PDB file of C-alpha atoms in Angstrom:
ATOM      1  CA  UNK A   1     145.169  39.999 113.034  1.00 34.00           C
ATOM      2  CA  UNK A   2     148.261  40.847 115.177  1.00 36.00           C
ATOM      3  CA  UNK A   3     150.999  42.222 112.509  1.00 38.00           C
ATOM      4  CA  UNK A   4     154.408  40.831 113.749  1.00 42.00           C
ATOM      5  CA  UNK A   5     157.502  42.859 113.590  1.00 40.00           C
ATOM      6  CA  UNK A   6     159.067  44.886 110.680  1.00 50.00           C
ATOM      7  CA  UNK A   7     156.118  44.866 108.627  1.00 92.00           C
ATOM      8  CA  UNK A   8     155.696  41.265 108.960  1.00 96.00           C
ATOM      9  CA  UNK A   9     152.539  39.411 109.068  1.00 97.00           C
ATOM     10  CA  UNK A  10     151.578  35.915 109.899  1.00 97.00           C
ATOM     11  CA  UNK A  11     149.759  33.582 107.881  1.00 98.00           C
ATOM     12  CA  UNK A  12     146.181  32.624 109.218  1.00 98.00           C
ATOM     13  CA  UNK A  13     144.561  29.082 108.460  1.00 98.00           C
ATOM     14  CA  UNK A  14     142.521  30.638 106.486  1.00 98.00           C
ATOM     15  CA  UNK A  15     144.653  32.055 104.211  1.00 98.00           C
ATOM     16  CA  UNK A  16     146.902  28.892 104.528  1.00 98.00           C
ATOM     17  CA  UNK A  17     143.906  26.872 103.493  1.00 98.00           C
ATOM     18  CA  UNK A  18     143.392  29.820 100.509  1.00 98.00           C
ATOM     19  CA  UNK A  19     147.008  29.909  99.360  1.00 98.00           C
ATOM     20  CA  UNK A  20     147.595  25.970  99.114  1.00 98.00           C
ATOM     21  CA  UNK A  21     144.252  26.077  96.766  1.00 98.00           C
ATOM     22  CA  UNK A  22     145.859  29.009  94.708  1.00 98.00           C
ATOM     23  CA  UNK A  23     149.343  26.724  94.973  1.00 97.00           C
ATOM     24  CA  UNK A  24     147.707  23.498  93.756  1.00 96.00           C
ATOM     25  CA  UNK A  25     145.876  24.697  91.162  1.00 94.00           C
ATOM     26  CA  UNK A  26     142.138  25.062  92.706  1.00 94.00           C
ATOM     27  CA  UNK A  27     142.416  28.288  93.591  1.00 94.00           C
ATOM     28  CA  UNK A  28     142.967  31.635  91.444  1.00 93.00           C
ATOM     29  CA  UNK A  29     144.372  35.232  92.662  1.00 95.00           C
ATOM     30  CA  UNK A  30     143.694  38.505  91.288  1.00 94.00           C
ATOM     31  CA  UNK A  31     145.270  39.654  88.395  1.00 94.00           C
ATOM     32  CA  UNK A  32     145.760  42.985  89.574  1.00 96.00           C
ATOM     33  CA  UNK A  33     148.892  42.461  92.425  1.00 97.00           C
ATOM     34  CA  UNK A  34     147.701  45.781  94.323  1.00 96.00           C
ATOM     35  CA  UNK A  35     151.340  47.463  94.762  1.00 96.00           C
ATOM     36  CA  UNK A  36     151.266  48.804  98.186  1.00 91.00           C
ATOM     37  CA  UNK A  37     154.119  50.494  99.950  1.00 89.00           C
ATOM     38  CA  UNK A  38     156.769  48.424  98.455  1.00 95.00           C
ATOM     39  CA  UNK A  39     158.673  49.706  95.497  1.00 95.00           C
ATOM     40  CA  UNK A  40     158.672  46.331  94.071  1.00 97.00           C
ATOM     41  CA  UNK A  41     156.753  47.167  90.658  1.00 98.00           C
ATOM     42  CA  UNK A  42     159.145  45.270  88.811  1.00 98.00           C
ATOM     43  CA  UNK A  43     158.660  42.369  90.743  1.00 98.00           C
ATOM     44  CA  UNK A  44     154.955  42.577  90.764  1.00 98.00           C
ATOM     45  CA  UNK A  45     154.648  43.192  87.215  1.00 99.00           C
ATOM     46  CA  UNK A  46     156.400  40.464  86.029  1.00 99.00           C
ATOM     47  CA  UNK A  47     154.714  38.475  88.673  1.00 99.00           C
ATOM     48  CA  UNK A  48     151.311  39.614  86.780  1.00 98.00           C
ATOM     49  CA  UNK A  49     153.198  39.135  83.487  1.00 98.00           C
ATOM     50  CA  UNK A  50     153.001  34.684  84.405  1.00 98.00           C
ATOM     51  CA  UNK A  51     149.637  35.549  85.941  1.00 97.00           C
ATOM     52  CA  UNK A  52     147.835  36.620  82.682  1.00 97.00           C
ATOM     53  CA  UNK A  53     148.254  33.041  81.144  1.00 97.00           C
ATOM     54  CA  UNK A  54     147.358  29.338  82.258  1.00 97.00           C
ATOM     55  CA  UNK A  55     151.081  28.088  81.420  1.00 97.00           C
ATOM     56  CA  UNK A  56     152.319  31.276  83.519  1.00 97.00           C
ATOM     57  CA  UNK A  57     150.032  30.596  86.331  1.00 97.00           C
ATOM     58  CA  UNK A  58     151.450  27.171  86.089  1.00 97.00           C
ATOM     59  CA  UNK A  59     154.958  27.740  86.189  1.00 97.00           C
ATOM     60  CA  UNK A  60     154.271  30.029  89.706  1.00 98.00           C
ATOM     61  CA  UNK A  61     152.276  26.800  91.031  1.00 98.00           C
ATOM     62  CA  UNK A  62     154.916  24.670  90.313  1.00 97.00           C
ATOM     63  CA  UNK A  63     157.815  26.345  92.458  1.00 98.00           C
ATOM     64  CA  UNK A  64     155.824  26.828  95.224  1.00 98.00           C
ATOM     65  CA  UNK A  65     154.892  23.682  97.686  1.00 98.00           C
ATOM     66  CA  UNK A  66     153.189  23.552 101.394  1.00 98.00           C
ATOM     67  CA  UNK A  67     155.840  21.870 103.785  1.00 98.00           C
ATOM     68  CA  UNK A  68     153.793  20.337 106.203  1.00 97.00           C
ATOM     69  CA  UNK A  69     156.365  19.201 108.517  1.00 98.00           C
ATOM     70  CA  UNK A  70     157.588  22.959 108.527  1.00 98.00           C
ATOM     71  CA  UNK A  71     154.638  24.318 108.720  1.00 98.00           C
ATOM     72  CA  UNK A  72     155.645  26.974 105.922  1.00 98.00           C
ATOM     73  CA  UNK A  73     155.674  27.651 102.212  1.00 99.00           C
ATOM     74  CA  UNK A  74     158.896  26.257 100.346  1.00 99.00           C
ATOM     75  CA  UNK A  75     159.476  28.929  97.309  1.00 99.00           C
ATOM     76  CA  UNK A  76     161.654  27.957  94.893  1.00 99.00           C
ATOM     77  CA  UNK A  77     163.494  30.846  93.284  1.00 99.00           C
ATOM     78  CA  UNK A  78     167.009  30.880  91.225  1.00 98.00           C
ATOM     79  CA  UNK A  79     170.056  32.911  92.126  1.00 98.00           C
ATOM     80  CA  UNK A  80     173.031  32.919  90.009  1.00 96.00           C
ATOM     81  CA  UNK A  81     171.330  30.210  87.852  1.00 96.00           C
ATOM     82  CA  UNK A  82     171.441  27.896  91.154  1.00 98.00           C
ATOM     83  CA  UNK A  83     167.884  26.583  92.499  1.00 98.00           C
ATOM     84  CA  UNK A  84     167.452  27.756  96.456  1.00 99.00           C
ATOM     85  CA  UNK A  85     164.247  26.943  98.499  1.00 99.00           C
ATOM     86  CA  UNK A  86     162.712  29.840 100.495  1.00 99.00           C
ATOM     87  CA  UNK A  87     161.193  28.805 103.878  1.00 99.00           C
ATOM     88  CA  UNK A  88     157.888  31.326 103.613  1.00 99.00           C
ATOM     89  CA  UNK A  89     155.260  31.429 106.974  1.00 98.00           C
ATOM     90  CA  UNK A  90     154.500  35.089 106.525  1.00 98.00           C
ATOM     91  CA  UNK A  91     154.059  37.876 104.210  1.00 98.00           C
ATOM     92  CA  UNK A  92     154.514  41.677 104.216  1.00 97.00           C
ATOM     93  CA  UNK A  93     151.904  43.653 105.643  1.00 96.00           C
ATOM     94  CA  UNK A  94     152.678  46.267 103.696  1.00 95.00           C
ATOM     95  CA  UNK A  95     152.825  44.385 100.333  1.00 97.00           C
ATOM     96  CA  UNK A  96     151.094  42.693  97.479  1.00 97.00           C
ATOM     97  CA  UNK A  97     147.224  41.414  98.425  1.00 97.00           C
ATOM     98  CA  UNK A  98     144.040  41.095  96.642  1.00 96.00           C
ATOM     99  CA  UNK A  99     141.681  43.602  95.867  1.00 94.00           C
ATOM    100  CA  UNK A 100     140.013  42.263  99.733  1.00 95.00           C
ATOM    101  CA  UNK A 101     143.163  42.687 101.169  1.00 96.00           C
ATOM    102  CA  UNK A 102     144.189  39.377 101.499  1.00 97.00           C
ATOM    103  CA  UNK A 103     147.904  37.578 100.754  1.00 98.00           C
ATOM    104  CA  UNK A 104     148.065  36.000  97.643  1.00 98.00           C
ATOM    105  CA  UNK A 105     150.550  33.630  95.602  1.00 98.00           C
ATOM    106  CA  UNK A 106     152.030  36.834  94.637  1.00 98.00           C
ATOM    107  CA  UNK A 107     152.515  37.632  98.397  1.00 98.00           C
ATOM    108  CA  UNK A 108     154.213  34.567  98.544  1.00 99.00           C
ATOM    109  CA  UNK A 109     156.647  35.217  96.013  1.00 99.00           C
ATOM    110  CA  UNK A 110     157.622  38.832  97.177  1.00 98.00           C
ATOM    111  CA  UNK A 111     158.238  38.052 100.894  1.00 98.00           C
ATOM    112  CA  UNK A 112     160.364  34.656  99.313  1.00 98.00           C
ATOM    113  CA  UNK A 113     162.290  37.339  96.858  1.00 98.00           C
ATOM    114  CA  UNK A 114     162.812  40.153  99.620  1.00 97.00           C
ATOM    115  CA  UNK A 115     163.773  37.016 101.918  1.00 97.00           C
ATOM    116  CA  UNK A 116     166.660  35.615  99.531  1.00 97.00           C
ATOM    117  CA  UNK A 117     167.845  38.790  98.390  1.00 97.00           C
ATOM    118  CA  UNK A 118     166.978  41.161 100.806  1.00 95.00           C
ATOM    119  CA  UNK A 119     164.406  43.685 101.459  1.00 94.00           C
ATOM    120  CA  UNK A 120     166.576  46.801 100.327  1.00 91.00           C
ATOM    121  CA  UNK A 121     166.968  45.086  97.047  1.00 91.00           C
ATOM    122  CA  UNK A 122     163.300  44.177  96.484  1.00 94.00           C
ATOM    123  CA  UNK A 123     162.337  47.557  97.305  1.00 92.00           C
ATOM    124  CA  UNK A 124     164.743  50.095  95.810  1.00 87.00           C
ATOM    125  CA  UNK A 125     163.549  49.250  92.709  1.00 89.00           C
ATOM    126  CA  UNK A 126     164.757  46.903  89.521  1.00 94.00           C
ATOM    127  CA  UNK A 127     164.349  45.379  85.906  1.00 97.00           C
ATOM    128  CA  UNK A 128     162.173  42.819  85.011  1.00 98.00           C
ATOM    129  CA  UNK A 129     164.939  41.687  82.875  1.00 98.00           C
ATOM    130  CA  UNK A 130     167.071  40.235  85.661  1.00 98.00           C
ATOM    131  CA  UNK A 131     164.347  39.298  87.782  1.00 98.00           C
ATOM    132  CA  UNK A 132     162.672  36.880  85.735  1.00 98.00           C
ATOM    133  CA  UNK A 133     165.418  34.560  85.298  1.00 98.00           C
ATOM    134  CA  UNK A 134     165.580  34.796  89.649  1.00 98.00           C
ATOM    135  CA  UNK A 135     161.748  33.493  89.617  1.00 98.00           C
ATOM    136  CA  UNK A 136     162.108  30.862  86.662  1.00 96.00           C
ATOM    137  CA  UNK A 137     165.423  30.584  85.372  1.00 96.00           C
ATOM    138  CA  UNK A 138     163.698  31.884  81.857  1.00 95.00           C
ATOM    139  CA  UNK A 139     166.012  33.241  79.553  1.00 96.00           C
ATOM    140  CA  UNK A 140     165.196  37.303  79.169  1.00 98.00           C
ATOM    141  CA  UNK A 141     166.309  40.302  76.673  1.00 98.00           C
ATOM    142  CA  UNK A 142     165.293  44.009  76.705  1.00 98.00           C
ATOM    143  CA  UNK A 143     164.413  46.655  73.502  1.00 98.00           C
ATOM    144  CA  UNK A 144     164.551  49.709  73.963  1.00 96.00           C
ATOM    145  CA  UNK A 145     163.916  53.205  72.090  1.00 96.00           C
ATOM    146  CA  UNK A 146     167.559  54.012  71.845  1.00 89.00           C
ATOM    147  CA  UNK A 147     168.639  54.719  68.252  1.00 75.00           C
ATOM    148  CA  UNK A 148     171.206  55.932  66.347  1.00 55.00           C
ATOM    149  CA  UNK A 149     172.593  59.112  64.474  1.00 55.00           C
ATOM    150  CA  UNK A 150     175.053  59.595  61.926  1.00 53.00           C
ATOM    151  CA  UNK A 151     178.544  60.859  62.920  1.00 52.00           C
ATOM    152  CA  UNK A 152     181.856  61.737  61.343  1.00 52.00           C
ATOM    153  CA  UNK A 153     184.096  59.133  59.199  1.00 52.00           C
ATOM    154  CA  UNK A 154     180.987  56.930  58.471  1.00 56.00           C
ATOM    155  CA  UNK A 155     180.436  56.006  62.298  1.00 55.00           C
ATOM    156  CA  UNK A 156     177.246  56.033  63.878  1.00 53.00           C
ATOM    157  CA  UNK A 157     176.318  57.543  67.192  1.00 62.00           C
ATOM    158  CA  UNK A 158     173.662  56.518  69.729  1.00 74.00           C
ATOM    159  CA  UNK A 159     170.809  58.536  70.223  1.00 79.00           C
ATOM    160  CA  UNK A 160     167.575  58.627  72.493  1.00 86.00           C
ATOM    161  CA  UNK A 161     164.804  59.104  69.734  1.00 91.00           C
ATOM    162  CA  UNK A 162     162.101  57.337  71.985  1.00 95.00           C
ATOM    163  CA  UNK A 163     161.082  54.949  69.354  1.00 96.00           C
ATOM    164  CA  UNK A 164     160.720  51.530  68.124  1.00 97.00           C
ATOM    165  CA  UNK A 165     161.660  50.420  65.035  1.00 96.00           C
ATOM    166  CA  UNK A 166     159.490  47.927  63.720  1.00 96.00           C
ATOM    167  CA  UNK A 167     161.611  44.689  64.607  1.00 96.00           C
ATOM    168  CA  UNK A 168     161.121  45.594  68.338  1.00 97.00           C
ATOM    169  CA  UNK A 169     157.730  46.694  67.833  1.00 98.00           C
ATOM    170  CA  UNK A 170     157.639  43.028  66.041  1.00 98.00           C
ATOM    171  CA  UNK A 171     158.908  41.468  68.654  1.00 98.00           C
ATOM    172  CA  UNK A 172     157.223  42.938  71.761  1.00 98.00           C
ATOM    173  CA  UNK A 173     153.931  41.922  69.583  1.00 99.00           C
ATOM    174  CA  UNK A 174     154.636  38.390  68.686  1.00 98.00           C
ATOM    175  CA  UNK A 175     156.433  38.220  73.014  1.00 98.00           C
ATOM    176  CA  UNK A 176     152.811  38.972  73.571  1.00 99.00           C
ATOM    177  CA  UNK A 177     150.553  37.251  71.803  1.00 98.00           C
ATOM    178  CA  UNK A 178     152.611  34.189  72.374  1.00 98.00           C
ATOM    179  CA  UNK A 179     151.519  34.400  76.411  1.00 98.00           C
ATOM    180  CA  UNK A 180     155.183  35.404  77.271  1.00 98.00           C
ATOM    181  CA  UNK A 181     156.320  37.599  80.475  1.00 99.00           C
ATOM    182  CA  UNK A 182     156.144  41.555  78.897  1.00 99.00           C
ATOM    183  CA  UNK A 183     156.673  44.674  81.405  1.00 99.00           C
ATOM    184  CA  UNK A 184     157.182  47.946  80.397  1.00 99.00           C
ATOM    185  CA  UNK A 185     159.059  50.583  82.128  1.00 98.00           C
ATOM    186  CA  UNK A 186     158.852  54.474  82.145  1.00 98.00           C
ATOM    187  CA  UNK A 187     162.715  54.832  83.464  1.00 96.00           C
ATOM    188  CA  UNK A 188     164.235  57.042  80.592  1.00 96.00           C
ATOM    189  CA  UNK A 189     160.967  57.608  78.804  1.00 97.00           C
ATOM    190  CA  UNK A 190     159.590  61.624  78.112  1.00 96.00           C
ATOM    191  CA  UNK A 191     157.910  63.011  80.253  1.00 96.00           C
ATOM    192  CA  UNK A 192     159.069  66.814  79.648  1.00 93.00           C
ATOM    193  CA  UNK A 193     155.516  67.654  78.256  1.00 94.00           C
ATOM    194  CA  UNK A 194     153.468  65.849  81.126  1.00 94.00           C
ATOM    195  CA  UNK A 195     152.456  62.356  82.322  1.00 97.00           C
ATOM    196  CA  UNK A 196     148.840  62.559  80.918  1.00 98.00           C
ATOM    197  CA  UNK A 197     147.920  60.898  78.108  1.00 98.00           C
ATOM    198  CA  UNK A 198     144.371  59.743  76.160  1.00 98.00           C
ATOM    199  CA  UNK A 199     143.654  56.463  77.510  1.00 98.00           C
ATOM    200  CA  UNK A 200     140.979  53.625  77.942  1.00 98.00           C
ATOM    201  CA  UNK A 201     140.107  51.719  81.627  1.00 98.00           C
ATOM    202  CA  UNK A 202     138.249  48.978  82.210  1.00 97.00           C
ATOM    203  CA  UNK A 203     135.163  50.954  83.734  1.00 96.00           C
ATOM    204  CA  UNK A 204     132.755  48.250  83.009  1.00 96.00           C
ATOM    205  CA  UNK A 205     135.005  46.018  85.378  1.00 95.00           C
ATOM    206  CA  UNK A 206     135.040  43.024  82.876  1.00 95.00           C
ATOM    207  CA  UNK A 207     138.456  42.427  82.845  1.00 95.00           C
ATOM    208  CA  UNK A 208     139.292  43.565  79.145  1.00 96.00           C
ATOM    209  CA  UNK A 209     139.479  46.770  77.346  1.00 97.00           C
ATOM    210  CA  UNK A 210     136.854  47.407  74.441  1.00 97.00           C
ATOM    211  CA  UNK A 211     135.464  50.844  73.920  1.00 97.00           C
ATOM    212  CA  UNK A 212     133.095  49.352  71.110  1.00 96.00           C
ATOM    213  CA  UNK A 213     131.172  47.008  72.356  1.00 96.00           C
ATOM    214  CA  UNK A 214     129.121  46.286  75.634  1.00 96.00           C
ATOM    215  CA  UNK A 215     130.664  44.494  78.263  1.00 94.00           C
ATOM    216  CA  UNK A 216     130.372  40.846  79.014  1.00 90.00           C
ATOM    217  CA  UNK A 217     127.328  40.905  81.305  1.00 87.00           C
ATOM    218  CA  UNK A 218     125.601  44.132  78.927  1.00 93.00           C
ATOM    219  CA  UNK A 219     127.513  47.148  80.803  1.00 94.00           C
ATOM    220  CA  UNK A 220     128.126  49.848  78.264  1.00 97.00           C
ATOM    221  CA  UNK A 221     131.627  49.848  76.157  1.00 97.00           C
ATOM    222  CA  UNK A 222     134.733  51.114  78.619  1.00 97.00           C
ATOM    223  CA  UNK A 223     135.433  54.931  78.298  1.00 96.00           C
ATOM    224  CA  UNK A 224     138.193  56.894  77.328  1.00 97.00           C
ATOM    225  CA  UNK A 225     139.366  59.684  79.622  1.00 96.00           C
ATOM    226  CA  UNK A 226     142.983  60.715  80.703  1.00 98.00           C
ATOM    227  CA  UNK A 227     145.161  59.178  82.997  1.00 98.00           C
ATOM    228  CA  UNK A 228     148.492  59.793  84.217  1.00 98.00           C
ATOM    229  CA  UNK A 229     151.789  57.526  83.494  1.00 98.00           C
ATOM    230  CA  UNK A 230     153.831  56.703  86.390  1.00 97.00           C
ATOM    231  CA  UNK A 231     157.121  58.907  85.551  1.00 96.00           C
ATOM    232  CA  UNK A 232     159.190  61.874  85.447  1.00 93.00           C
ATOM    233  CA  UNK A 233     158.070  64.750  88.019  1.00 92.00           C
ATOM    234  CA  UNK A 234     155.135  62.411  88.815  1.00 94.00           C
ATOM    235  CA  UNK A 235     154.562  63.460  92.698  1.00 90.00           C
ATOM    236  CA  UNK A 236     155.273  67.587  91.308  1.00 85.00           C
ATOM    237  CA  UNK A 237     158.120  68.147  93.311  1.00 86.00           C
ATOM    238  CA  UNK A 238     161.759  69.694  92.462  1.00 82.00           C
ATOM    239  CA  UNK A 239     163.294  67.888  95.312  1.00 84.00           C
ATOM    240  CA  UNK A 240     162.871  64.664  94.845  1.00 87.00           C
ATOM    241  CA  UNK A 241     164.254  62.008  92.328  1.00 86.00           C
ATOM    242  CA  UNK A 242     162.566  61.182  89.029  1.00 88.00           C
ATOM    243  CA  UNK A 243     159.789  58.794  89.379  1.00 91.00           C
ATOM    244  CA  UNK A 244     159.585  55.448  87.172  1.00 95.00           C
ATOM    245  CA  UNK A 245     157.308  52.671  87.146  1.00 97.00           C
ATOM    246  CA  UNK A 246     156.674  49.106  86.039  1.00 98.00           C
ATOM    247  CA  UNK A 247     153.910  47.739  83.951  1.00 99.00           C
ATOM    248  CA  UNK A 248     152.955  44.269  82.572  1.00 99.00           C
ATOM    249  CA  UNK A 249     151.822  44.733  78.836  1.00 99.00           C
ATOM    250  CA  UNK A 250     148.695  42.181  78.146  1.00 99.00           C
ATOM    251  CA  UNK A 251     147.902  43.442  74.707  1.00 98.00           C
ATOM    252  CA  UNK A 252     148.875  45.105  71.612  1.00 98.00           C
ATOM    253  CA  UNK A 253     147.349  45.742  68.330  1.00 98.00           C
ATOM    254  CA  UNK A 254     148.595  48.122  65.183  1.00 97.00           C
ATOM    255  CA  UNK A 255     146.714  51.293  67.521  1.00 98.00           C
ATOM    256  CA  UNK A 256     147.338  50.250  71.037  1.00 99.00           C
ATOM    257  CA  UNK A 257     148.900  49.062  73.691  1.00 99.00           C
ATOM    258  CA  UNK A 258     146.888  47.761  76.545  1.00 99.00           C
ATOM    259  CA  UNK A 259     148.940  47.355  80.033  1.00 99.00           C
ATOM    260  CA  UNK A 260     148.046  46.283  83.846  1.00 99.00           C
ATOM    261  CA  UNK A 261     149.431  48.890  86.793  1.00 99.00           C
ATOM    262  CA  UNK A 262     150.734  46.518  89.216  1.00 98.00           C
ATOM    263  CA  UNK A 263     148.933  49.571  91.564  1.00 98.00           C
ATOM    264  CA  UNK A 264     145.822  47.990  90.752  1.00 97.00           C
ATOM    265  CA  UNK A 265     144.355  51.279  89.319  1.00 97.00           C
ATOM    266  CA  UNK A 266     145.034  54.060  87.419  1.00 98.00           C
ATOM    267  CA  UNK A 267     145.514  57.982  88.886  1.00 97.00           C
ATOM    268  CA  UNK A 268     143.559  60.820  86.502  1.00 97.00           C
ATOM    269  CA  UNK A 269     144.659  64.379  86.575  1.00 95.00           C
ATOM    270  CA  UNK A 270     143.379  66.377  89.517  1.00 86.00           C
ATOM    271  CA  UNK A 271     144.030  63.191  92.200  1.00 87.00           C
ATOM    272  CA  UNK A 272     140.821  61.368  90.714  1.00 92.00           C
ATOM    273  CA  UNK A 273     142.087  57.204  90.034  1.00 93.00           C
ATOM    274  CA  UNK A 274     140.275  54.798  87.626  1.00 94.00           C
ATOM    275  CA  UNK A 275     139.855  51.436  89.546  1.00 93.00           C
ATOM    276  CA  UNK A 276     141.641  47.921  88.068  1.00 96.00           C
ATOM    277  CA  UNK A 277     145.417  48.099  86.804  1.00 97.00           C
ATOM    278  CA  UNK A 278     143.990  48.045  83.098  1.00 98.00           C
ATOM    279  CA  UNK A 279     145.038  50.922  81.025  1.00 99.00           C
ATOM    280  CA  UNK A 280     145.383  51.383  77.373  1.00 99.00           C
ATOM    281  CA  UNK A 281     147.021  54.097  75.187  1.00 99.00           C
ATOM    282  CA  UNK A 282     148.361  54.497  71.794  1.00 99.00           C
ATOM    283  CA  UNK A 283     151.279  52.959  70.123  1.00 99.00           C
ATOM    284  CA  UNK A 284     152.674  56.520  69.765  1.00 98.00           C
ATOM    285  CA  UNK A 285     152.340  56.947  73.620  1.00 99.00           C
ATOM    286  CA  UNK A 286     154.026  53.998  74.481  1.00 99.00           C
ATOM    287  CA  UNK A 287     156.954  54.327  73.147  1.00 98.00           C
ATOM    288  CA  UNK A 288     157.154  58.331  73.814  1.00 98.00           C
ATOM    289  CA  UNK A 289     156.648  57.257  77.481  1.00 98.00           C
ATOM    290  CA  UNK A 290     158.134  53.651  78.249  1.00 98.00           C
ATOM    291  CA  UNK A 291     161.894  53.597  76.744  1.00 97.00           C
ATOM    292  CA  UNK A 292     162.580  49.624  77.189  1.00 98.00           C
ATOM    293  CA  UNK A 293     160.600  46.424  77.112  1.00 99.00           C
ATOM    294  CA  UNK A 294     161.887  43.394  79.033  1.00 99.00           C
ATOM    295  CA  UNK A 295     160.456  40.509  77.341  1.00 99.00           C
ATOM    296  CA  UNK A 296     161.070  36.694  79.259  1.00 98.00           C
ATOM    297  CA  UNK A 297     159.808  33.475  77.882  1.00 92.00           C
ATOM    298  CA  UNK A 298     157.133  30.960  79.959  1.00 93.00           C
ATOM    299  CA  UNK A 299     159.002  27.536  80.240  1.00 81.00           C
TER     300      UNK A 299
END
């Protein structure tokens, strides 16, 4: 295919055909969005955050329509609380695709988002928080790990103590298992000791996370191994600015925390990388690591 300008490419019939399926409701798209060279995490991530539920999938169907007289996607996106229509007959060739390199709904969505708002703002980075309110109008809040410290005269004193309490632990927990829009970010968390951690991949490929029992189709349980978190000195050097990083959170229990990498896979200390964006680590990690939780409801 012949990639138009500034990273621009155009839609074939075949991925027309594809994407009006995936629009309509007869066609799926990965769960994984594949981050490429876009630093849209925050975008993808709460784009996988709808993906991971039928209502969420739904609601992403529903703002998106083929204009056949156009001959282009018609994205419906919120700005200032105000519907606009995005006019969408390409994609970036450097962005979101599926794991055979293909655009997806998702692909639809970013180049609509980078369209509207501009391509500097979709890729310098963002919070989920005001983001998901620009895809569905949803109302949104953040909790983070901030707390508090006693200080003279009776006043109190905020302090970084990189924990929840349990209300926001409550809360991210019942955001969750009620199919809402979850993404987790490592921007302020601590990563003075490192970026690895003790974690659990899918490496049966199944599409969960159980390191007890066999996999859907027989495949022995997934494996624990260490993997790095997306933050702090995370490319190793001095001279460039703190990484930070997005991810969607798609389960939590009283241990763990199970989240998707909108990279698509995980890296492993000494450049090795677990394939699929699931990862899970411990409650303790979590919070150590990712200092606030945007949380945005389905409508």
């Amino acid at each position: 295919m012949m990639m138009a300008p500034f990273g621009l490419a155009p839609f074939s019939e075949e991925d027309i055909a594809r994407l009006r399926e995936q629009a309509d409701g007869k066609g799926d798209w990965d769960p994984d969005a594949n981050q490429r060279g876009i630093g849209d995490c925050y975008l993808l991530a709460t784009l996988q955050g709808y993906s991971r539920t039928e209502d969420g999938q739904q609601k992403l169907r529903d703002q998106v329509r083929w204009d056949e007289g156009k001959g282009c996607f018609v994205v419906t996106l919120y700005d200032n609380g105000k519907p606009v229509d995005v006019d969408v007959d390409d994609y970036y060739s450097g962005g979101t695709k599926d794991h055979q390199g293909r655009p997806t709904l998702m692909s639809i969505y970013e180049r609509a988002y980078g369209q509207h708002f501009g391509f500097q703002d979709l890729a310098d980075g963002g919070r989920a928080v005001d983001t998901i309110p620009q895809i569905t109008h949803s109302k949104s809040y953040s909790v983070d790990t901030w707390g508090s410290e006693p200080g003279w005269f009776g006043l109190t004193f905020p302090k970084e103590d990189h924990k929840y309490d349990q209300s926001e632990w409550n809360n991210i927990k019942s955001a969750v298992d009620s199919g809402q829009v979850v993404v987790a970010s490592t921007r302020g968390g601590s990563f003075g000791n490192g970026d690895t951690v003790n974690a659990a991949t899918d490496t049966n490929g199944d599409g969960k996370i159980d390191t007890k029992n066999p996999g859907v189709n027989g495949e022995a349980p997934d494996q624990e191994t260490e993997c790095r978190l997306v933050g702090g000195d995370y490319d190793h050097d001095s001279k460039t600015e703190k990484s930070s990083h997005a991810y969607t959170v798609v389960d939590i229990d009283d241990e763990y925390v199970t989240l998707r990498n909108p990279w698509g896979g995980n890296d492993t200390p000494n450049d090795g990388r677990k394939d699929g964006g699931l990862i899970r680590i411990t409650r303790e990690d979590y919070e150590k690591h990712f200092a606030r939780t945007d949380i945005g409801q389905v409508p």
